[in-house]
Short mmCIF file of C-alpha atoms in Angstrom, two decimals:
data_model
loop_
_atom_site.label_atom_id
_atom_site.label_comp_id
_atom_site.label_asym_id
_atom_site.label_seq_id
_atom_site.Cartn_x
_atom_site.Cartn_y
_atom_site.Cartn_z
CA UNK A 1 0.17 -0.17 -0.11
CA UNK A 2 1.43 2.96 -1.05
CA UNK A 3 1.48 6.21 1.51
CA UNK A 4 2.85 9.34 0.25
CA UNK A 5 2.24 12.07 2.81
CA UNK A 6 2.56 16.53 2.16
CA UNK A 7 3.09 18.37 4.98
CA UNK A 8 3.51 22.19 4.98
CA UNK A 9 5.15 24.45 7.10
CA UNK A 10 1.88 25.23 9.42
CA UNK A 11 1.06 21.45 9.59
CA UNK A 12 -1.15 21.28 6.22
CA UNK A 13 -1.45 17.58 5.51
CA UNK A 14 -2.39 15.53 2.47
CA UNK A 15 -2.35 11.77 2.71
CA UNK A 16 -2.52 9.26 -0.67
CA UNK A 17 -2.82 6.01 1.96
CA UNK A 18 -3.25 3.54 -1.26
CA UNK A 19 -6.71 5.48 -1.80
CA UNK A 20 -6.62 7.87 0.94
CA UNK A 21 -8.73 11.33 -0.57
CA UNK A 22 -5.53 13.69 -1.58
CA UNK A 23 -7.81 16.53 0.03
CA UNK A 24 -8.65 14.71 3.46
CA UNK A 25 -8.40 16.91 6.30
CA UNK A 26 -6.19 16.72 8.93
CA UNK A 27 -7.15 20.11 10.59
CA UNK A 28 -5.83 21.12 14.11
CA UNK A 29 -7.26 23.77 16.80
CA UNK A 30 -6.77 24.72 20.08
CA UNK A 31 -3.81 21.68 19.82
CA UNK A 32 -6.18 18.74 19.43
CA UNK A 33 -6.41 16.97 16.17
CA UNK A 34 -8.90 16.08 13.66
CA UNK A 35 -9.54 12.80 12.17
CA UNK A 36 -10.51 12.55 8.41
CA UNK A 37 -13.32 9.58 8.94
CA UNK A 38 -15.73 9.55 6.08
CA UNK A 39 -17.03 6.68 4.46
CA UNK A 40 -18.20 6.64 0.74
CA UNK A 41 -20.63 9.49 0.32
CA UNK A 42 -20.55 9.55 4.10
CA UNK A 43 -22.39 12.58 5.86
CA UNK A 44 -21.35 12.17 9.11
CA UNK A 45 -20.47 14.60 11.70
CA UNK A 46 -16.69 14.64 13.54
CA UNK A 47 -18.49 15.16 16.76
CA UNK A 48 -21.15 17.02 18.49
CA UNK A 49 -20.12 20.11 17.65
CA UNK A 50 -19.63 20.88 13.86
CA UNK A 51 -17.58 23.54 14.39
CA UNK A 52 -14.98 22.14 17.21
CA UNK A 53 -11.73 21.89 15.25
CA UNK A 54 -11.46 23.19 12.14
CA UNK A 55 -8.84 26.11 12.64
CA UNK A 56 -6.49 26.07 9.46
CA UNK A 57 -3.07 25.12 9.60
CA UNK A 58 -1.80 25.64 6.03
CA UNK A 59 1.46 26.44 5.14
CA UNK A 60 3.07 29.73 3.58
CA UNK A 61 4.06 29.91 0.14
CA UNK A 62 7.24 31.32 1.26
CA UNK A 63 9.37 29.44 -1.36
CA UNK A 64 10.88 31.44 -4.57
CA UNK A 65 14.01 29.82 -5.52
CA UNK A 66 13.03 29.40 -8.69
CA UNK A 67 15.47 28.86 -12.07
CA UNK A 68 14.81 31.98 -14.41
CA UNK A 69 14.49 29.00 -17.34
CA UNK A 70 11.68 27.39 -15.14
CA UNK A 71 9.44 30.40 -15.14
CA UNK A 72 7.29 31.52 -17.58
CA UNK A 73 6.98 35.94 -17.59
CA UNK A 74 3.48 36.10 -19.67
CA UNK A 75 1.04 38.49 -18.78
CA UNK A 76 -2.24 38.07 -16.95
CA UNK A 77 -3.28 37.51 -13.45
CA UNK A 78 -6.76 35.67 -12.85
CA UNK A 79 -8.85 33.37 -10.38
CA UNK A 80 -12.04 31.72 -11.14
CA UNK A 81 -14.67 29.79 -9.46
CA UNK A 82 -16.92 26.73 -9.33
CA UNK A 83 -20.35 26.30 -9.47
CA UNK A 84 -22.94 23.09 -8.65
CA UNK A 85 -23.50 19.58 -9.96
CA UNK A 86 -26.62 18.00 -10.53
CA UNK A 87 -24.89 14.62 -11.28
CA UNK A 88 -27.42 11.58 -12.42
CA UNK A 89 -26.25 7.62 -12.09
CA UNK A 90 -22.60 7.12 -11.38
CA UNK A 91 -23.08 4.28 -14.21
CA UNK A 92 -24.49 6.41 -16.85
CA UNK A 93 -22.22 7.17 -19.88
CA UNK A 94 -24.38 10.46 -20.02
CA UNK A 95 -24.87 11.40 -15.91
CA UNK A 96 -25.66 14.88 -16.73
CA UNK A 97 -28.99 15.04 -18.67
CA UNK A 98 -30.04 16.92 -16.01
CA UNK A 99 -32.26 20.16 -16.54
CA UNK A 100 -32.37 22.80 -13.89
CA UNK A 101 -34.36 26.25 -14.07
CA UNK A 102 -32.59 29.19 -13.64
CA UNK A 103 -33.15 32.48 -11.94
CA UNK A 104 -31.99 35.43 -10.22
CA UNK A 105 -34.74 36.32 -8.19
CA UNK A 106 -33.92 37.50 -4.45
CA UNK A 107 -36.22 34.35 -3.35
CA UNK A 108 -35.14 31.88 -5.87
CA UNK A 109 -32.79 29.03 -5.04
CA UNK A 110 -32.57 27.66 -8.54
CA UNK A 111 -30.85 24.45 -7.93
CA UNK A 112 -30.73 21.24 -10.61
CA UNK A 113 -32.61 18.13 -10.98
CA UNK A 114 -31.39 15.26 -11.69
CA UNK A 115 -31.92 12.27 -14.27
CA UNK A 116 -30.99 9.09 -16.31
CA UNK A 117 -30.32 9.80 -20.23
CA UNK A 118 -30.41 6.66 -22.45
CA UNK A 119 -28.73 8.87 -25.35
CA UNK A 120 -25.25 9.06 -24.64
CA UNK A 121 -24.69 12.36 -26.49
CA UNK A 122 -27.88 14.31 -26.17
CA UNK A 123 -28.55 16.69 -23.19
CA UNK A 124 -32.07 16.77 -22.27
CA UNK A 125 -31.27 19.99 -20.57
CA UNK A 126 -31.78 23.14 -22.71
CA UNK A 127 -30.33 26.30 -21.48
CA UNK A 128 -32.81 28.87 -21.38
CA UNK A 129 -33.11 32.58 -20.21
CA UNK A 130 -34.78 35.37 -19.70
CA UNK A 131 -35.21 39.27 -20.76
CA UNK A 132 -32.60 41.50 -18.85
CA UNK A 133 -35.69 42.09 -16.62
CA UNK A 134 -36.84 38.50 -16.29
CA UNK A 135 -35.52 36.96 -13.76
CA UNK A 136 -36.98 33.14 -14.75
CA UNK A 137 -35.27 30.77 -17.17
CA UNK A 138 -37.32 29.35 -19.60
CA UNK A 139 -38.22 25.64 -19.98
CA UNK A 140 -37.03 23.01 -22.49
CA UNK A 141 -36.36 19.81 -23.90
CA UNK A 142 -33.33 19.68 -25.72
CA UNK A 143 -32.87 22.99 -27.31
CA UNK A 144 -31.20 25.61 -26.21
CA UNK A 145 -31.73 29.40 -25.85
CA UNK A 146 -29.47 32.35 -25.51
CA UNK A 147 -31.08 35.82 -23.50
CA UNK A 148 -30.03 38.95 -21.88
CA UNK A 149 -27.23 41.33 -23.05
CA UNK A 150 -23.97 39.20 -23.06
CA UNK A 151 -21.65 42.21 -22.67
CA UNK A 152 -24.11 44.07 -20.04
CA UNK A 153 -21.84 43.73 -16.53
CA UNK A 154 -25.09 44.90 -14.82
CA UNK A 155 -27.15 42.39 -12.26
CA UNK A 156 -29.47 41.42 -15.21
CA UNK A 157 -29.88 37.47 -15.54
CA UNK A 158 -29.13 36.77 -18.99
CA UNK A 159 -28.81 32.63 -18.51
CA UNK A 160 -31.00 29.92 -17.46
CA UNK A 161 -31.93 26.04 -17.88
CA UNK A 162 -34.39 24.57 -18.88
CA UNK A 163 -35.50 21.46 -17.44
CA UNK A 164 -38.15 18.31 -18.58
CA UNK A 165 -41.17 19.73 -18.01
CA UNK A 166 -40.16 23.53 -18.43
CA UNK A 167 -39.64 26.59 -16.29
CA UNK A 168 -42.27 27.24 -13.07
CA UNK A 169 -43.83 23.60 -12.29
CA UNK A 170 -42.38 21.68 -9.43
CA UNK A 171 -43.56 17.91 -10.75
CA UNK A 172 -41.51 15.15 -10.40
CA UNK A 173 -39.40 14.03 -13.29
CA UNK A 174 -36.98 11.72 -11.97
CA UNK A 175 -34.39 13.85 -10.76
CA UNK A 176 -31.96 12.74 -7.64
CA UNK A 177 -31.44 15.84 -6.70
CA UNK A 178 -32.34 17.49 -3.35
CA UNK A 179 -35.41 20.19 -4.00
CA UNK A 180 -35.34 20.47 -7.83
CA UNK A 181 -37.17 19.57 -10.45
CA UNK A 182 -37.23 22.06 -13.14
CA UNK A 183 -39.04 24.70 -11.27
CA UNK A 184 -39.92 25.45 -7.89
CA UNK A 185 -43.10 25.24 -5.85
CA UNK A 186 -42.81 29.06 -5.24
CA UNK A 187 -41.63 31.66 -7.46
CA UNK A 188 -39.87 31.92 -10.87
CA UNK A 189 -38.19 28.32 -12.05
CA UNK A 190 -35.35 26.67 -10.06
CA UNK A 191 -35.05 24.41 -7.29
CA UNK A 192 -37.62 24.40 -4.56
CA UNK A 193 -34.58 26.21 -2.43
CA UNK A 194 -36.15 25.81 0.66
CA UNK A 195 -32.97 26.51 3.52
CA UNK A 196 -30.28 27.42 1.00
CA UNK A 197 -28.41 29.73 2.18
CA UNK A 198 -28.83 32.76 0.23
CA UNK A 199 -32.51 32.71 -0.45
CA UNK A 200 -32.57 36.54 1.49
CA UNK A 201 -29.26 37.63 1.33
CA UNK A 202 -28.72 38.52 -2.52
CA UNK A 203 -28.23 42.17 -2.54
CA UNK A 204 -26.73 44.29 -5.41
CA UNK A 205 -25.92 47.56 -3.67
CA UNK A 206 -22.10 48.35 -3.65
CA UNK A 207 -20.10 47.26 -1.09
CA UNK A 208 -17.81 49.07 0.90
CA UNK A 209 -14.56 47.39 1.73
CA UNK A 210 -12.04 47.72 4.77
CA UNK A 211 -8.72 46.58 4.90
CA UNK A 212 -7.62 45.13 8.53
CA UNK A 213 -4.45 45.42 10.00
CA UNK A 214 -3.12 42.40 8.56
CA UNK A 215 -4.32 43.36 5.08
CA UNK A 216 -7.38 41.12 4.66
CA UNK A 217 -10.32 42.73 3.04
CA UNK A 218 -13.90 43.05 4.13
CA UNK A 219 -17.03 44.26 3.64
CA UNK A 220 -16.75 47.39 6.01
CA UNK A 221 -18.93 47.34 9.82
CA UNK A 222 -20.10 43.60 9.10
CA UNK A 223 -19.52 40.17 11.03
CA UNK A 224 -20.74 36.87 10.02
CA UNK A 225 -21.67 34.77 12.80
CA UNK A 226 -22.42 30.83 12.02
CA UNK A 227 -24.47 28.44 14.32
CA UNK A 228 -27.48 27.99 16.55
CA UNK A 229 -30.43 30.70 16.36
CA UNK A 230 -29.64 31.08 20.12
CA UNK A 231 -26.38 32.52 19.24
CA UNK A 232 -27.91 35.38 16.59
CA UNK A 233 -30.18 36.30 19.37
CA UNK A 234 -27.16 36.80 21.84
CA UNK A 235 -25.72 38.54 19.05
CA UNK A 236 -28.80 40.72 18.54
CA UNK A 237 -29.38 41.29 22.11
CA UNK A 238 -25.84 42.68 22.83
CA UNK A 239 -26.18 45.23 19.72
CA UNK A 240 -25.03 43.29 16.68
CA UNK A 241 -27.90 43.63 14.73
CA UNK A 242 -28.94 41.05 11.94
CA UNK A 243 -28.76 42.30 8.12
CA UNK A 244 -29.57 38.90 6.72
CA UNK A 245 -29.82 35.40 8.42
CA UNK A 246 -30.45 32.29 5.85
CA UNK A 247 -29.08 28.72 6.80
CA UNK A 248 -26.35 26.33 5.62
CA UNK A 249 -27.76 23.30 5.35
CA UNK A 250 -24.68 21.61 4.70
CA UNK A 251 -23.70 22.54 8.34
CA UNK A 252 -26.65 22.55 9.89
CA UNK A 253 -26.57 25.97 11.16
CA UNK A 254 -27.72 29.74 10.34
CA UNK A 255 -25.79 31.95 8.70
CA UNK A 256 -26.15 35.81 9.77
CA UNK A 257 -24.74 39.02 8.13
CA UNK A 258 -24.46 41.09 11.53
CA UNK A 259 -23.92 45.31 11.40
CA UNK A 260 -21.27 46.00 14.19
CA UNK A 261 -21.95 48.72 16.80
CA UNK A 262 -21.36 51.92 15.78
CA UNK A 263 -17.69 52.63 16.57
CA UNK A 264 -16.68 48.54 16.82
CA UNK A 265 -13.58 48.15 15.26
CA UNK A 266 -13.81 44.52 13.45
CA UNK A 267 -11.25 42.49 15.85
CA UNK A 268 -12.94 43.92 18.58
CA UNK A 269 -16.07 42.47 17.34
CA UNK A 270 -14.79 39.52 16.93
CA UNK A 271 -13.32 38.75 20.46
CA UNK A 272 -16.84 40.17 21.62
CA UNK A 273 -19.14 37.61 19.50
CA UNK A 274 -16.51 34.54 20.24
CA UNK A 275 -17.48 35.29 24.12
CA UNK A 276 -21.27 35.81 23.15
CA UNK A 277 -21.47 32.46 20.94
CA UNK A 278 -18.42 30.37 22.12
CA UNK A 279 -19.55 27.40 19.73
CA UNK A 280 -20.29 29.59 16.79
CA UNK A 281 -17.96 30.58 13.80
CA UNK A 282 -17.31 34.04 13.49
CA UNK A 283 -15.32 35.83 10.89
CA UNK A 284 -15.31 38.87 9.27
CA UNK A 285 -17.02 39.11 6.00
CA UNK A 286 -14.07 38.57 3.94
CA UNK A 287 -13.52 40.32 0.49
CA UNK A 288 -12.08 37.88 -2.65
CA UNK A 289 -11.47 38.77 -5.72
CA UNK A 290 -10.55 37.22 -9.18
CA UNK A 291 -7.54 39.27 -10.79
CA UNK A 292 -7.66 39.06 -14.23
CA UNK A 293 -5.43 40.56 -16.22
CA UNK A 294 -4.12 39.94 -19.85
CA UNK A 295 -7.29 38.95 -21.25
CA UNK A 296 -7.55 39.38 -24.65
CA UNK A 297 -9.67 38.65 -28.33
CA UNK A 298 -8.23 36.73 -31.14
CA UNK A 299 -10.61 35.88 -34.35
CA UNK A 300 -12.25 32.88 -33.91
CA UNK A 301 -10.89 29.81 -35.22
CA UNK A 302 -12.69 27.49 -37.71
CA UNK A 303 -14.85 25.54 -34.90
CA UNK A 304 -14.28 22.32 -33.56
CA UNK A 305 -17.11 19.60 -33.85
CA UNK A 306 -19.35 19.69 -30.56
CA UNK A 307 -18.07 17.52 -28.03
CA UNK A 308 -19.55 14.83 -26.35
CA UNK A 309 -20.52 15.16 -23.05
CA UNK A 310 -19.27 13.20 -20.48
CA UNK A 311 -19.88 14.86 -16.91
CA UNK A 312 -21.02 17.87 -14.48
CA UNK A 313 -19.37 20.25 -12.28
CA UNK A 314 -19.72 23.28 -11.09
CA UNK A 315 -18.21 27.00 -10.90
CA UNK A 316 -18.29 29.66 -8.43
CA UNK A 317 -17.46 32.74 -9.75
CA UNK A 318 -19.08 35.38 -12.31
CA UNK A 319 -21.89 35.00 -14.09
CA UNK A 320 -21.91 34.28 -17.56
CA UNK A 321 -24.63 34.36 -20.88
CA UNK A 322 -25.30 31.30 -22.73
CA UNK A 323 -24.66 32.64 -25.93
CA UNK A 324 -20.89 33.50 -25.05
CA UNK A 325 -20.10 29.77 -24.74
CA UNK A 326 -19.26 27.27 -27.38
CA UNK A 327 -22.05 25.36 -26.45
CA UNK A 328 -25.00 27.18 -25.05
CA UNK A 329 -26.67 24.21 -24.28
CA UNK A 330 -24.02 23.05 -21.87
CA UNK A 331 -25.06 26.09 -18.81
CA UNK A 332 -27.13 23.43 -17.00
CA UNK A 333 -28.06 26.06 -14.48
CA UNK A 334 -27.60 29.45 -13.30
CA UNK A 335 -27.94 31.50 -9.59
CA UNK A 336 -26.69 34.93 -8.61
CA UNK A 337 -25.54 34.64 -4.45
CA UNK A 338 -24.53 38.48 -4.63
CA UNK A 339 -27.32 40.60 -6.70
CA UNK A 340 -30.85 40.51 -7.93
CA UNK A 341 -29.82 38.25 -11.46
CA UNK A 342 -26.77 36.78 -12.32
CA UNK A 343 -24.58 39.56 -14.13
CA UNK A 344 -22.22 37.80 -17.33
CA UNK A 345 -18.74 38.57 -17.41
CA UNK A 346 -15.83 37.73 -18.87
CA UNK A 347 -13.74 35.80 -16.40
CA UNK A 348 -16.65 33.17 -15.47
CA UNK A 349 -17.43 32.98 -18.94
CA UNK A 350 -13.66 31.80 -20.00
CA UNK A 351 -13.85 29.77 -17.32
CA UNK A 352 -17.26 27.80 -17.97
CA UNK A 353 -15.94 27.52 -21.47
CA UNK A 354 -12.52 25.93 -20.55
CA UNK A 355 -14.62 23.20 -19.03
CA UNK A 356 -17.48 22.90 -22.01
CA UNK A 357 -14.12 22.14 -24.49
CA UNK A 358 -13.75 19.64 -22.56
CA UNK A 359 -17.18 17.86 -22.58
CA UNK A 360 -18.09 19.26 -18.88
CA UNK A 361 -21.78 21.01 -18.41
CA UNK A 362 -21.80 23.15 -15.97
CA UNK A 363 -23.79 24.82 -13.05
CA UNK A 364 -22.94 28.54 -12.03
CA UNK A 365 -22.84 30.37 -8.94
CA UNK A 366 -22.39 34.36 -9.57
CA UNK A 367 -20.80 35.41 -6.32
CA UNK A 368 -19.78 38.66 -7.41
CA UNK A 369 -21.02 41.86 -6.78
CA UNK A 370 -19.72 45.56 -7.35
CA UNK A 371 -17.73 47.49 -4.57
CA UNK A 372 -18.19 51.25 -3.99
CA UNK A 373 -14.31 51.65 -5.97
CA UNK A 374 -16.14 50.13 -9.09
CA UNK A 375 -14.19 46.52 -8.74
CA UNK A 376 -15.53 42.95 -8.87
CA UNK A 377 -15.66 41.60 -5.54
CA UNK A 378 -17.02 38.36 -3.95
CA UNK A 379 -17.88 38.42 -0.01
CA UNK A 380 -17.58 34.95 2.30
CA UNK A 381 -21.25 34.76 2.73
CA UNK A 382 -21.65 34.88 -0.95
CA UNK A 383 -19.15 32.08 -1.36
CA UNK A 384 -20.83 30.26 1.35
CA UNK A 385 -24.24 30.40 -0.40
CA UNK A 386 -22.81 29.19 -3.35
CA UNK A 387 -20.92 25.95 -1.65
CA UNK A 388 -23.60 25.10 0.48
CA UNK A 389 -26.38 24.94 -2.68
CA UNK A 390 -23.90 23.01 -4.77
CA UNK A 391 -23.53 20.42 -1.93
CA UNK A 392 -27.17 20.55 -0.99
CA UNK A 393 -27.92 19.39 -5.01
CA UNK A 394 -24.81 16.88 -4.74
CA UNK A 395 -22.88 18.48 -7.56
CA UNK A 396 -19.66 16.64 -7.11
CA UNK A 397 -16.89 18.78 -8.66
CA UNK A 398 -16.61 22.32 -7.94
CA UNK A 399 -14.05 25.01 -9.12
CA UNK A 400 -13.44 28.06 -7.33
CA UNK A 401 -10.78 29.96 -9.28
CA UNK A 402 -11.24 32.98 -6.55
CA UNK A 403 -8.67 33.98 -4.12
CA UNK A 404 -8.49 35.96 -0.83
CA UNK A 405 -8.44 35.83 3.09
CA UNK A 406 -8.29 32.49 5.23
CA UNK A 407 -11.89 32.55 6.33
CA UNK A 408 -12.94 29.95 8.91
CA UNK A 409 -16.85 29.74 7.89
CA UNK A 410 -15.34 28.76 3.89
CA UNK A 411 -12.85 26.38 5.55
CA UNK A 412 -15.35 24.73 7.54
CA UNK A 413 -17.43 24.26 3.96
CA UNK A 414 -14.29 23.04 2.23
CA UNK A 415 -14.19 20.33 5.18
CA UNK A 416 -17.70 19.09 4.99
CA UNK A 417 -17.74 18.98 1.25
CA UNK A 418 -14.41 16.47 1.35
CA UNK A 419 -16.00 14.48 3.79
CA UNK A 420 -19.65 13.90 1.68
CA UNK A 421 -17.10 12.91 -1.16
CA UNK A 422 -16.72 16.47 -3.08
CA UNK A 423 -13.91 17.17 -4.71
CA UNK A 424 -12.73 21.50 -4.45
CA UNK A 425 -10.65 22.63 -7.30
CA UNK A 426 -9.25 26.08 -6.90
CA UNK A 427 -6.76 28.07 -8.22
CA UNK A 428 -3.77 28.58 -6.25
CA UNK A 429 -3.29 32.34 -6.66
CA UNK A 430 -1.94 34.75 -8.71
CA UNK A 431 0.16 37.32 -6.10
CA UNK A 432 3.44 36.09 -7.12
CA UNK A 433 6.38 34.31 -5.43
CA UNK A 434 6.46 35.73 -2.30
CA UNK A 435 2.63 35.83 -2.01
CA UNK A 436 1.04 34.78 0.80
CA UNK A 437 -1.25 31.30 0.24
CA UNK A 438 -4.56 32.09 -1.19
CA UNK A 439 -8.12 30.63 -0.02
CA UNK A 440 -9.76 28.78 -0.61
CA UNK A 441 -6.95 26.52 -2.78
CA UNK A 442 -4.83 26.81 0.57
CA UNK A 443 -7.64 24.65 3.06
CA UNK A 444 -7.33 21.39 3.84
CA UNK A 445 -9.90 19.64 1.75
CA UNK A 446 -9.56 21.41 -1.38
CA UNK A 447 -6.81 20.96 -4.29
CA UNK A 448 -4.56 23.99 -5.46
CA UNK A 449 -3.98 24.02 -8.97
CA UNK A 450 -1.29 26.23 -10.37
CA UNK A 451 -0.36 27.18 -14.00
CA UNK A 452 2.53 26.34 -16.44
CA UNK A 453 2.78 26.94 -20.24
CA UNK A 454 3.38 24.58 -23.03
CA UNK A 455 6.85 24.44 -22.12
CA UNK A 456 6.07 23.35 -18.55
CA UNK A 457 7.48 26.34 -17.56
CA UNK A 458 5.66 27.96 -14.45
CA UNK A 459 3.57 31.03 -14.79
CA UNK A 460 5.51 34.19 -13.70
CA UNK A 461 2.64 35.42 -11.62
CA UNK A 462 1.50 32.35 -9.73
CA UNK A 463 1.65 31.60 -5.78
CA UNK A 464 4.11 29.34 -4.35
CA UNK A 465 3.95 27.52 -1.42
CA UNK A 466 3.48 23.58 -0.04
CA UNK A 467 -0.31 24.03 -0.63
CA UNK A 468 -0.14 23.72 -4.20
CA UNK A 469 -1.23 20.15 -5.42
CA UNK A 470 -0.69 20.25 -9.45
CA UNK A 471 0.20 22.32 -12.34
CA UNK A 472 -1.87 22.57 -15.72
CA UNK A 473 -1.57 24.47 -18.70
CA UNK A 474 -3.00 28.20 -18.03
CA UNK A 475 -0.63 30.01 -19.99
CA UNK A 476 -1.80 32.16 -23.38
CA UNK A 477 -4.78 29.33 -23.87
CA UNK A 478 -6.95 29.66 -26.81
CA UNK A 479 -10.54 30.14 -24.98
CA UNK A 480 -13.19 29.18 -28.04
CA UNK A 481 -16.60 31.10 -27.11
CA UNK A 482 -19.92 31.74 -28.96
CA UNK A 483 -17.92 34.52 -30.95
CA UNK A 484 -14.39 35.20 -30.86
CA UNK A 485 -11.77 33.15 -29.06
CA UNK A 486 -10.07 34.38 -26.01
CA UNK A 487 -6.60 34.55 -24.89
CA UNK A 488 -5.72 34.24 -21.43
CA UNK A 489 -3.21 33.07 -18.55
CA UNK A 490 -3.60 32.30 -15.14
CA UNK A 491 -3.85 29.74 -12.36
CA UNK A 492 -7.83 30.64 -12.66
CA UNK A 493 -7.77 28.93 -16.14
CA UNK A 494 -5.77 25.97 -15.52
CA UNK A 495 -7.93 24.96 -12.38
CA UNK A 496 -11.10 24.45 -14.27
CA UNK A 497 -9.28 22.20 -16.89
CA UNK A 498 -8.09 20.07 -13.88
CA UNK A 499 -12.12 20.27 -12.29
CA UNK A 500 -13.39 18.77 -15.98
CA UNK A 501 -11.03 16.31 -16.10
CA UNK A 502 -11.70 14.99 -12.92
CA UNK A 503 -15.64 15.75 -13.24
CA UNK A 504 -15.59 13.57 -16.32
CA UNK A 505 -14.59 10.38 -13.96
CA UNK A 506 -17.20 11.58 -10.56
CA UNK A 507 -20.80 11.76 -11.52
CA UNK A 508 -21.81 12.24 -7.89
CA UNK A 509 -19.94 12.41 -4.60
CA UNK A 510 -18.13 9.33 -3.12
CA UNK A 511 -15.49 9.20 -0.53
CA UNK A 512 -14.14 6.46 -2.41
CA UNK A 513 -14.27 7.23 -6.05
CA UNK A 514 -12.85 10.46 -5.08
CA UNK A 515 -9.95 8.80 -3.18
CA UNK A 516 -9.10 6.60 -6.37
CA UNK A 517 -9.46 9.42 -8.96
CA UNK A 518 -7.07 11.70 -7.15
CA UNK A 519 -4.58 8.52 -6.33
CA UNK A 520 -4.65 8.30 -9.97
CA UNK A 521 -4.10 11.73 -11.08
CA UNK A 522 -0.76 12.14 -8.59
CA UNK A 523 0.35 8.76 -9.91
CA UNK A 524 0.18 10.09 -13.94
CA UNK A 525 1.41 13.59 -12.87
CA UNK A 526 4.97 14.51 -14.96
CA UNK A 527 7.13 15.19 -11.95
CA UNK A 528 8.60 18.95 -12.59
CA UNK A 529 10.89 20.85 -10.45
CA UNK A 530 13.08 18.97 -7.55
CA UNK A 531 11.98 15.77 -7.20
CA UNK A 532 8.77 14.59 -5.57
CA UNK A 533 6.16 17.33 -4.24
CA UNK A 534 7.63 20.59 -4.35
CA UNK A 535 6.31 24.39 -3.95
CA UNK A 536 6.29 25.13 -7.05
CA UNK A 537 4.45 22.53 -9.28
CA UNK A 538 3.31 20.33 -6.49
CA UNK A 539 3.48 16.67 -7.40
CA UNK A 540 3.84 18.05 -11.40
CA UNK A 541 1.73 17.99 -14.38
CA UNK A 542 -1.39 16.72 -15.00
CA UNK A 543 -1.33 13.80 -17.14
CA UNK A 544 -3.54 11.43 -19.03
#
């Protein structure tokens, strides 16, 4: 039995024990170790307190010793993230024949439904879309529809996905997901949505971003608390007024956005809230970015034949427009977690297009809003809602090309996803060789992907560190879209290629199956740099 252990400078460990899940957790909190002990599809709590022992011990990306001829100095900085999956039966050649409704309405938690499609090549879900002002997706059988303005960065919903029975009705159509059968029992199309984390927390107002003494960005004047209802009540009684409150089903808890008492600093607020709710997770509402640069257009090449769809995956990123994709019908569902409706933007569109070019259909969670300074920004709360939505809808592989601070609530969600047999694939970050670890890639339980060029040289702006797991092509990639091609560079675009490879083999969450896939990924990797695992390339370049 092969035993390989990765350990970072601060104790991050990823073990392959003949089949031990590459992203299995070994987090340490308050001096006590938490053992990863999930069976296939396990949903067991590590103990009675779901928030105990979840502190992060990720190492720092301090290694900077890179030979010049191993470094690609192409420009471009980015990050992308992945949404949810509506996997069908794991044994079907086309397990992704799921239709799902999408909507951007605040009260619409559109999810996905899963069914069995006997046709290897046909997708029984057609992508539909609403008008700029219509947040309900249109139903469909197998056709695709496009909608919205693909150049518009507003909060309009420009894509949705049709279900077997069309939009609006919550009828039974053989889906295996919790909650969704191509329409909701309440307003707009999508899943039933009850208890999903963003049901009443979506917003489109600009976010004011502040920076703490450590340099981490967060939404000014806000804190997050995840715990029991009595924890929220205790905080409110002490002057932390709830702005919104929703349920995180995957953690069996509520998550509340709290307004800080006037004049209270974020650090003081964290100390006070931890005293008021000692068993809850409290954190700033951290801010995350996809720092894209050097994304350019190129004349469209002759299009390759439509790929045979072999899997589905989730993308947590910006919104996308179906007509911007090489195959519009590959967009199975889309939901906004930071605004009234998904806002199509170039970054998320490129990430989705790369996955689709590999034969993967996608579910998209748009977690990005706009800051008061005009920047695209995602809050920890919106990312948490997206992760919860995807887990509850059984999306097996989730790509997140977003980077930002270490957040305990997101850390707990990534851990829970890993325990349930999901695979979280994340961009390693584009801060450069001296940058601190980027999250969520640096969380135990996620797979951190760096970028290399066609000559296997590392992307010059890629992060380094013991948390790096694999390298994949991500420099000067040509991305086919619905119009002109894009040329992109960055770890954001390496990550979805690895996620797509895993999604082709993992149709439903399974600890055992994920373990085997990731073991094989490591065994086949082309070792680059120092022998074995290193801080630049991880285990090496992903290869067939």
